[in-house]
Amino acid sequence: MNRNTLLLSFGALALLATSAWSADPSSEAIASELRDKALRGESIAWDFVSELTTRIGPRPAGSPAERAAAEWSARKLKDLGFENVRIESFPMTWWVRGTERVEITAPSPQPVVAAALGGSPPTPAGGIEGEVVIFPTFEDMKAAAPGSLAGKIAMVARPMPATQDGSGYGVAGIARRDGPTEAARRGAIGYVLRSLATGGARFPHAGGARYDGARVAIPSFAVSEPDAQQIERLVKLGEKVRLKLSSTASYVSNATSQNVVADLRGSERPNEVLLLGAHLDSWDLGTGAIDDAAGMAIITGAAKLIAQAPRKPKRTIRVVFYGSEEVSQPGDIPLGGRTYSTVHGSEIASHMLAGESDFGAGRVYSVSLPRGAFASPFGTALTRVLAPLSVVPSSVPPGNGGADIAPLEKLGVPVFVLNQDGTNYFDYHHTPDDTLDKIDPAALSQNVAAWAALVWLAADSEVDFRALRNSDSTAKR
Amino acid sequence: MNRNTLLLSFGALALLATSAWSADPSSEAIASELRDKALRGESIAWDFVSELTTRIGPRPAGSPAERAAAEWSARKLKDLGFENVRIESFPMTWWVRGTERVEITAPSPQPVVAAALGGSPPTPAGGIEGEVVIFPTFEDMKAAAPGSLAGKIAMVARPMPATQDGSGYGVAGIARRDGPTEAARRGAIGYVLRSLATGGARFPHAGGARYDGARVAIPSFAVSEPDAQQIERLVKLGEKVRLKLSSTASYVSNATSQNVVADLRGSERPNEVLLLGAHLDSWDLGTGAIDDAAGMAIITGAAKLIAQAPRKPKRTIRVVFYGSEEVSQPGDIPLGGRTYSTVHGSEIASHMLAGESDFGAGRVYSVSLPRGAFASPFGTALTRVLAPLSVVPSSVPPGNGGADIAPLEKLGVPVFVLNQDGTNYFDYHHTPDDTLDKIDPAALSQNVAAWAALVWLAADSEVDFRALRNSDSTAKR
């Protein structure tokens, strides 16, 4: 072996060390290799979620912190090689929590761990005080007669079950969304909700309530699970329980939120877009690690792995970080998703497929595709590539792809869902305890692996998901 | 069978249903039956801990709530049939938390979950602000040169390991107790401690610091584990991190605390006392369920079961609820324990044995007795009776019976310890999350069972624990 041969060998070894690709890999081989790189932790996902949540912390919709997160994200996407990175702003009202305090004043004074619901109005400076009236469910409160809650503080005490797919939250959510309005209609001066939460830790779970005009109807709070139990026990001991609610919440009506949009341009069909969404804003109590910096990290980590593949996929991959997912007022559709579908209205007919990551970093256990897609060449390859991740084809098509892409769905864009295990998601969601340490790095990597494989295969495919969907919905096979 | 026979039979059945005692049970048989009644949940322990923590909530040392808890407890002990129930008051300074706030001000603003250490002085109205200097351990901070922390906020970031016997807390505790004084000596304007905590939830863990004269040296806070990690990560990202500390803490110097003392008088040797201790006060953040309403419930539940036995034990059983266990200032010995040993000084020579329950409601796994006691008739019976509870004899004698009975130990009173599994104790201890739902009713019953058996056997025994201890300590066998 002479010196040149030795150098050549070193060069070949270095090439082998930096790429595991064969000379002309198939689309499925690339998907498998992207999956394995992600599983080995070779994505930027952990660093992304760590740096975002550490540098910026909480990112309430419409706040300067959300703006700072958008600017940080845009710089990061450019540094990672994304193209056409832009920040698309829109006006909104920024609700500011201020200082707040909930306490039991009778039968004997004790503090209550609670957080005002998003959009809740301030109380008078001295707070408001009244006897609490407990309803087991929202429906029980709605059955109360008009005026029957005059001067009272209404409380809905329904506990939320932990479920793998988050369906417990869906059922309980109406009590947060519509509780203040319905309590006010019956004369209540305040509203208290047992947190939409699992796990039993003494954290309040924030979240938005429906606006009644420009604000939530009456001062409204989520109390922690142990505090809800405490109030219930006091009532069961035969006591009249009085609560005092204080809040200096305020509204900044000329605030701004923004979406961040970035592309990886496709090689053959650049006008055909695969959209990957997650949201930029968070509630103010935690640092928004699981909700939803994790989702931002998953989709960005997956897209960046694809950008490092030996060739570009045929279609364009678009990453969208939506602002103001947590706030939809006025109306029911989050502001960021609503804005995207307006601003990009002319492009939506060429959006081939969309998916959203907004359920923490729990492991993916199944995949839902548009009807007919599992039988396509894309679907059969995907099923094989996801099998080693313990991800199975879901027997039901995607019900709801996510809050931010819902407007796209309405406009005919097919969606996929990588269904995550959310059994413990609501232990942390919207609480002060939604922090980086609640993310399992291995589970995060598994998410990136599943996203990278699916997005690569879909972007490199010629399957027309829109046509599949249309043919299927007309034929009703 | 005529009608009278039938009535008689019903009467006999009723008798059987209300008592499982044989005609003339042995002391060991009674101990076994007390144990089994406790395991079946037939003690007042759960109701006691539930009602106390629900009605009164937090019970800070020296506060009106601690007084209310003492009055409630004294009424409860009388209702349960205890004799000579008295409240023994003593003066102290009540430290009042007030409102407080910790925030990162640079590189970008975000809130920090924190709680002032007990005794921490207020800040000026605008708070104090400075760059944080992190030390991995307390010893590292002590190695810093005088003046080197001028204008800075010192932080000790040592994580605390979870251990079954709580030894992790013992090792880490000095950083809370002496951290403020040592930081101030080096010029620091504030002190921040990574909470002495396990479990990783975003709660601050309160607790007292050493007074430097009439107060803690400088404003001092415990930050939650996730916040300590956040500050460490920011520093590792190359940022200068500034913290702002605000507190309106105050001292009420003419406050009162109190011990509650109650007896079950012995049948043959009423002057010989077995003392069972637990503490009445709690930190202010939680409702003091595991620390230490659980201990109060365990010893009261055990004593009440003994009071319902078919005969009285020979010796007197005394229950003491100590006030101000959490506060020892000035000095190192908790005020309640110190006061008891002074007020009852003349009786202490006839205190035969003492034990304290102050480690939550985790299961008992072993029992430590004074040297020589396992070989006594009491010890051999106890070993047999505790075996079905999976409680084994400890190979080491009691090191420290507990903070409140330490003064009795110094005065020669032998102690026992029912060692509890505290692996998860510091997940909740001194946090807002120390609430009733953190107590496992089955584990609470197992504690009552072990206490009832041990206390019955010791109170009904003629073994002279004081003589055993003295003979052993002189003979050094």
Short mmCIF file of N, CA and C in Angstrom, two decimals, chain A residues 286-377:
data_model
loop_
_atom_site.label_atom_id
_atom_site.label_comp_id
_atom_site.label_asym_id
_atom_site.label_seq_id
_atom_site.Cartn_x
_atom_site.Cartn_y
_atom_site.Cartn_z
N GLY A 286 -46.05 27.90 31.47
CA GLY A 286 -44.85 27.08 31.27
C GLY A 286 -43.99 27.67 30.16
N THR A 287 -43.04 26.88 29.67
CA THR A 287 -42.20 27.36 28.57
C THR A 287 -42.65 26.75 27.25
N GLY A 288 -43.83 26.13 27.24
CA GLY A 288 -44.39 25.63 25.99
C GLY A 288 -43.48 24.61 25.32
N ALA A 289 -42.93 23.69 26.09
CA ALA A 289 -42.02 22.69 25.51
C ALA A 289 -42.81 21.61 24.78
N ILE A 290 -43.78 21.01 25.49
CA ILE A 290 -44.58 19.98 24.81
C ILE A 290 -45.65 20.63 23.94
N ASP A 291 -46.05 21.83 24.27
CA ASP A 291 -47.12 22.53 23.53
C ASP A 291 -46.66 23.94 23.18
N ASP A 292 -45.97 24.11 22.04
CA ASP A 292 -45.78 23.11 21.00
C ASP A 292 -44.39 23.22 20.40
N ALA A 293 -43.40 23.62 21.23
CA ALA A 293 -42.03 23.66 20.70
C ALA A 293 -41.62 22.27 20.22
N ALA A 294 -42.15 21.23 20.86
CA ALA A 294 -41.85 19.87 20.43
C ALA A 294 -42.30 19.65 18.99
N GLY A 295 -43.50 20.10 18.67
CA GLY A 295 -44.01 19.95 17.31
C GLY A 295 -43.16 20.71 16.30
N MET A 296 -42.76 21.94 16.65
CA MET A 296 -41.88 22.72 15.77
C MET A 296 -40.57 21.95 15.52
N ALA A 297 -40.04 21.37 16.60
CA ALA A 297 -38.77 20.64 16.49
C ALA A 297 -38.93 19.37 15.65
N ILE A 298 -40.05 18.70 15.81
CA ILE A 298 -40.28 17.45 15.06
C ILE A 298 -40.35 17.72 13.56
N ILE A 299 -41.18 18.70 13.18
CA ILE A 299 -41.33 18.93 11.73
C ILE A 299 -40.06 19.54 11.14
N THR A 300 -39.39 20.40 11.90
CA THR A 300 -38.15 21.00 11.37
C THR A 300 -37.05 19.96 11.30
N GLY A 301 -36.97 19.11 12.34
CA GLY A 301 -35.96 18.05 12.34
C GLY A 301 -36.16 17.10 11.18
N ALA A 302 -37.42 16.74 10.91
CA ALA A 302 -37.71 15.83 9.80
C ALA A 302 -37.36 16.49 8.46
N ALA A 303 -37.78 17.75 8.29
CA ALA A 303 -37.52 18.43 7.01
C ALA A 303 -36.02 18.61 6.78
N LYS A 304 -35.29 18.93 7.83
CA LYS A 304 -33.84 19.14 7.68
C LYS A 304 -33.14 17.83 7.30
N LEU A 305 -33.59 16.71 7.87
CA LEU A 305 -33.02 15.41 7.46
C LEU A 305 -33.27 15.17 5.97
N ILE A 306 -34.46 15.51 5.51
CA ILE A 306 -34.79 15.34 4.09
C ILE A 306 -33.89 16.22 3.23
N ALA A 307 -33.62 17.45 3.73
CA ALA A 307 -32.75 18.36 2.97
C ALA A 307 -31.34 17.79 2.84
N GLN A 308 -30.95 16.90 3.73
CA GLN A 308 -29.61 16.32 3.69
C GLN A 308 -29.57 15.00 2.91
N ALA A 309 -30.72 14.60 2.34
CA ALA A 309 -30.77 13.34 1.57
C ALA A 309 -29.95 13.49 0.28
N PRO A 310 -29.59 12.38 -0.35
CA PRO A 310 -28.73 12.46 -1.53
C PRO A 310 -29.39 13.16 -2.72
N ARG A 311 -30.69 13.23 -2.74
CA ARG A 311 -31.34 14.03 -3.78
C ARG A 311 -32.57 14.69 -3.19
N LYS A 312 -33.04 15.70 -3.91
CA LYS A 312 -34.24 16.41 -3.46
C LYS A 312 -35.48 15.59 -3.77
N PRO A 313 -36.52 15.68 -2.96
CA PRO A 313 -37.78 15.05 -3.34
C PRO A 313 -38.45 15.86 -4.45
N LYS A 314 -39.42 15.25 -5.10
CA LYS A 314 -40.04 15.89 -6.28
C LYS A 314 -40.86 17.13 -5.91
N ARG A 315 -41.58 17.00 -4.78
CA ARG A 315 -42.48 18.10 -4.40
C ARG A 315 -41.83 19.03 -3.37
N THR A 316 -42.41 20.20 -3.22
CA THR A 316 -41.95 21.17 -2.24
C THR A 316 -42.47 20.81 -0.84
N ILE A 317 -41.57 20.90 0.13
CA ILE A 317 -41.97 20.71 1.52
C ILE A 317 -42.01 22.08 2.17
N ARG A 318 -43.12 22.40 2.77
CA ARG A 318 -43.28 23.71 3.43
C ARG A 318 -43.49 23.51 4.94
N VAL A 319 -42.68 24.21 5.71
CA VAL A 319 -42.84 24.22 7.16
C VAL A 319 -43.55 25.51 7.55
N VAL A 320 -44.62 25.39 8.35
CA VAL A 320 -45.31 26.59 8.83
C VAL A 320 -45.38 26.55 10.35
N PHE A 321 -44.81 27.59 10.97
CA PHE A 321 -44.98 27.79 12.42
C PHE A 321 -46.11 28.79 12.59
N TYR A 322 -47.23 28.32 13.08
CA TYR A 322 -48.40 29.19 13.20
C TYR A 322 -48.34 30.02 14.48
N GLY A 323 -48.63 31.31 14.36
CA GLY A 323 -48.81 32.13 15.54
C GLY A 323 -50.23 31.96 16.06
N SER A 324 -50.42 32.24 17.35
CA SER A 324 -51.76 32.34 17.91
C SER A 324 -52.64 31.11 17.67
N GLU A 325 -52.07 29.93 17.85
CA GLU A 325 -52.91 28.73 17.80
C GLU A 325 -53.83 28.68 19.01
N GLU A 326 -53.33 29.21 20.14
CA GLU A 326 -54.08 29.08 21.40
C GLU A 326 -55.22 30.08 21.50
N VAL A 327 -55.24 31.05 20.59
CA VAL A 327 -56.26 32.10 20.66
C VAL A 327 -56.99 32.17 19.32
N SER A 328 -58.29 32.08 19.38
CA SER A 328 -59.09 32.12 18.15
C SER A 328 -60.04 33.30 18.13
N GLN A 329 -60.01 34.11 19.19
CA GLN A 329 -61.03 35.16 19.32
C GLN A 329 -60.76 36.31 18.37
N PRO A 330 -61.80 36.90 17.73
CA PRO A 330 -63.17 36.40 17.74
C PRO A 330 -63.32 35.20 16.80
N GLY A 331 -64.25 34.32 17.13
CA GLY A 331 -64.51 33.16 16.28
C GLY A 331 -63.92 31.89 16.86
N ASP A 332 -64.01 30.82 16.08
CA ASP A 332 -63.63 29.51 16.58
C ASP A 332 -62.35 28.97 15.96
N ILE A 333 -61.87 29.59 14.89
CA ILE A 333 -60.70 29.07 14.19
C ILE A 333 -59.46 29.85 14.64
N PRO A 334 -58.41 29.15 15.04
CA PRO A 334 -57.20 29.86 15.49
C PRO A 334 -56.75 30.90 14.46
N LEU A 335 -56.26 32.03 14.97
CA LEU A 335 -55.95 33.16 14.10
C LEU A 335 -54.86 32.84 13.09
N GLY A 336 -53.85 32.08 13.50
CA GLY A 336 -52.73 31.79 12.61
C GLY A 336 -53.17 30.95 11.41
N GLY A 337 -53.93 29.90 11.68
CA GLY A 337 -54.42 29.03 10.61
C GLY A 337 -55.35 29.78 9.67
N ARG A 338 -56.19 30.62 10.26
CA ARG A 338 -57.13 31.42 9.46
C ARG A 338 -56.35 32.36 8.54
N THR A 339 -55.32 33.00 9.08
CA THR A 339 -54.53 33.94 8.29
C THR A 339 -53.80 33.24 7.15
N TYR A 340 -53.21 32.08 7.42
CA TYR A 340 -52.47 31.36 6.37
C TYR A 340 -53.39 31.04 5.19
N SER A 341 -54.58 30.56 5.52
CA SER A 341 -55.46 30.13 4.42
C SER A 341 -55.95 31.33 3.60
N THR A 342 -55.93 32.52 4.20
CA THR A 342 -56.30 33.72 3.45
C THR A 342 -55.12 34.21 2.60
N VAL A 343 -53.97 34.37 3.26
CA VAL A 343 -52.80 34.93 2.58
C VAL A 343 -52.36 34.03 1.42
N HIS A 344 -52.46 32.70 1.66
CA HIS A 344 -51.99 31.76 0.64
C HIS A 344 -53.14 31.13 -0.16
N GLY A 345 -54.26 31.84 -0.20
CA GLY A 345 -55.45 31.28 -0.81
C GLY A 345 -55.24 30.76 -2.24
N SER A 346 -54.45 31.50 -3.02
CA SER A 346 -54.28 31.11 -4.43
C SER A 346 -53.44 29.85 -4.58
N GLU A 347 -52.66 29.50 -3.55
CA GLU A 347 -51.78 28.33 -3.66
C GLU A 347 -52.43 27.05 -3.16
N ILE A 348 -53.56 27.20 -2.49
CA ILE A 348 -54.05 26.06 -1.73
C ILE A 348 -54.52 24.91 -2.62
N ALA A 349 -54.91 25.25 -3.83
CA ALA A 349 -55.32 24.20 -4.77
C ALA A 349 -54.16 23.26 -5.11
N SER A 350 -52.94 23.74 -4.91
CA SER A 350 -51.79 22.86 -5.19
C SER A 350 -51.15 22.32 -3.90
N HIS A 351 -51.81 22.50 -2.75
CA HIS A 351 -51.38 21.83 -1.51
C HIS A 351 -51.85 20.38 -1.60
N MET A 352 -50.93 19.45 -1.71
CA MET A 352 -51.27 18.05 -1.94
C MET A 352 -51.63 17.30 -0.67
N LEU A 353 -51.02 17.72 0.45
CA LEU A 353 -51.18 16.98 1.69
C LEU A 353 -50.70 17.88 2.82
N ALA A 354 -51.33 17.75 3.98
CA ALA A 354 -50.90 18.56 5.13
C ALA A 354 -50.96 17.72 6.39
N GLY A 355 -50.05 18.03 7.32
CA GLY A 355 -50.05 17.36 8.62
C GLY A 355 -49.60 18.33 9.69
N GLU A 356 -50.02 18.10 10.92
CA GLU A 356 -49.71 19.02 12.02
C GLU A 356 -49.18 18.22 13.20
N SER A 357 -48.15 18.72 13.85
CA SER A 357 -47.61 18.08 15.06
C SER A 357 -47.89 19.00 16.24
N ASP A 358 -48.90 18.65 17.02
CA ASP A 358 -49.29 19.50 18.16
C ASP A 358 -49.85 18.65 19.29
N PHE A 359 -49.09 17.64 19.68
CA PHE A 359 -49.56 16.79 20.78
C PHE A 359 -48.37 16.29 21.59
N GLY A 360 -47.37 17.19 21.77
CA GLY A 360 -46.21 16.84 22.57
C GLY A 360 -45.24 15.95 21.83
N ALA A 361 -44.47 15.19 22.62
CA ALA A 361 -43.46 14.33 22.02
C ALA A 361 -43.68 12.88 22.41
N GLY A 362 -44.90 12.54 22.78
CA GLY A 362 -45.21 11.13 23.04
C GLY A 362 -45.06 10.32 21.76
N ARG A 363 -44.72 9.06 21.90
CA ARG A 363 -44.43 8.23 20.73
C ARG A 363 -45.61 8.10 19.77
N VAL A 364 -45.28 8.02 18.49
CA VAL A 364 -46.28 7.77 17.46
C VAL A 364 -46.64 6.28 17.50
N TYR A 365 -47.92 5.98 17.52
CA TYR A 365 -48.31 4.56 17.52
C TYR A 365 -49.10 4.16 16.28
N SER A 366 -49.66 5.12 15.57
CA SER A 366 -50.35 4.75 14.33
C SER A 366 -50.37 5.93 13.38
N VAL A 367 -50.67 5.62 12.12
CA VAL A 367 -50.74 6.67 11.11
C VAL A 367 -52.10 6.59 10.42
N SER A 368 -52.71 7.76 10.28
CA SER A 368 -53.98 7.87 9.56
C SER A 368 -53.71 8.58 8.23
N LEU A 369 -54.19 8.02 7.17
CA LEU A 369 -54.00 8.62 5.84
C LEU A 369 -55.35 8.89 5.20
N PRO A 370 -55.34 9.77 4.18
CA PRO A 370 -56.59 9.97 3.43
C PRO A 370 -57.07 8.63 2.86
N ARG A 371 -58.36 8.46 2.75
CA ARG A 371 -58.94 7.22 2.23
C ARG A 371 -58.28 6.81 0.92
N GLY A 372 -57.93 5.55 0.82
CA GLY A 372 -57.34 5.04 -0.42
C GLY A 372 -55.82 5.11 -0.45
N ALA A 373 -55.23 5.95 0.41
CA ALA A 373 -53.78 6.16 0.29
C ALA A 373 -52.96 4.95 0.73
N PHE A 374 -53.50 4.15 1.67
CA PHE A 374 -52.73 2.98 2.10
C PHE A 374 -52.53 1.97 0.95
N ALA A 375 -53.48 1.96 0.00
CA ALA A 375 -53.37 1.00 -1.11
C ALA A 375 -52.47 1.52 -2.23
N SER A 376 -52.07 2.79 -2.14
CA SER A 376 -51.22 3.36 -3.19
C SER A 376 -49.77 2.91 -3.00
N PRO A 377 -48.93 3.09 -4.03
CA PRO A 377 -47.50 2.77 -3.87
C PRO A 377 -46.90 3.51 -2.67
#
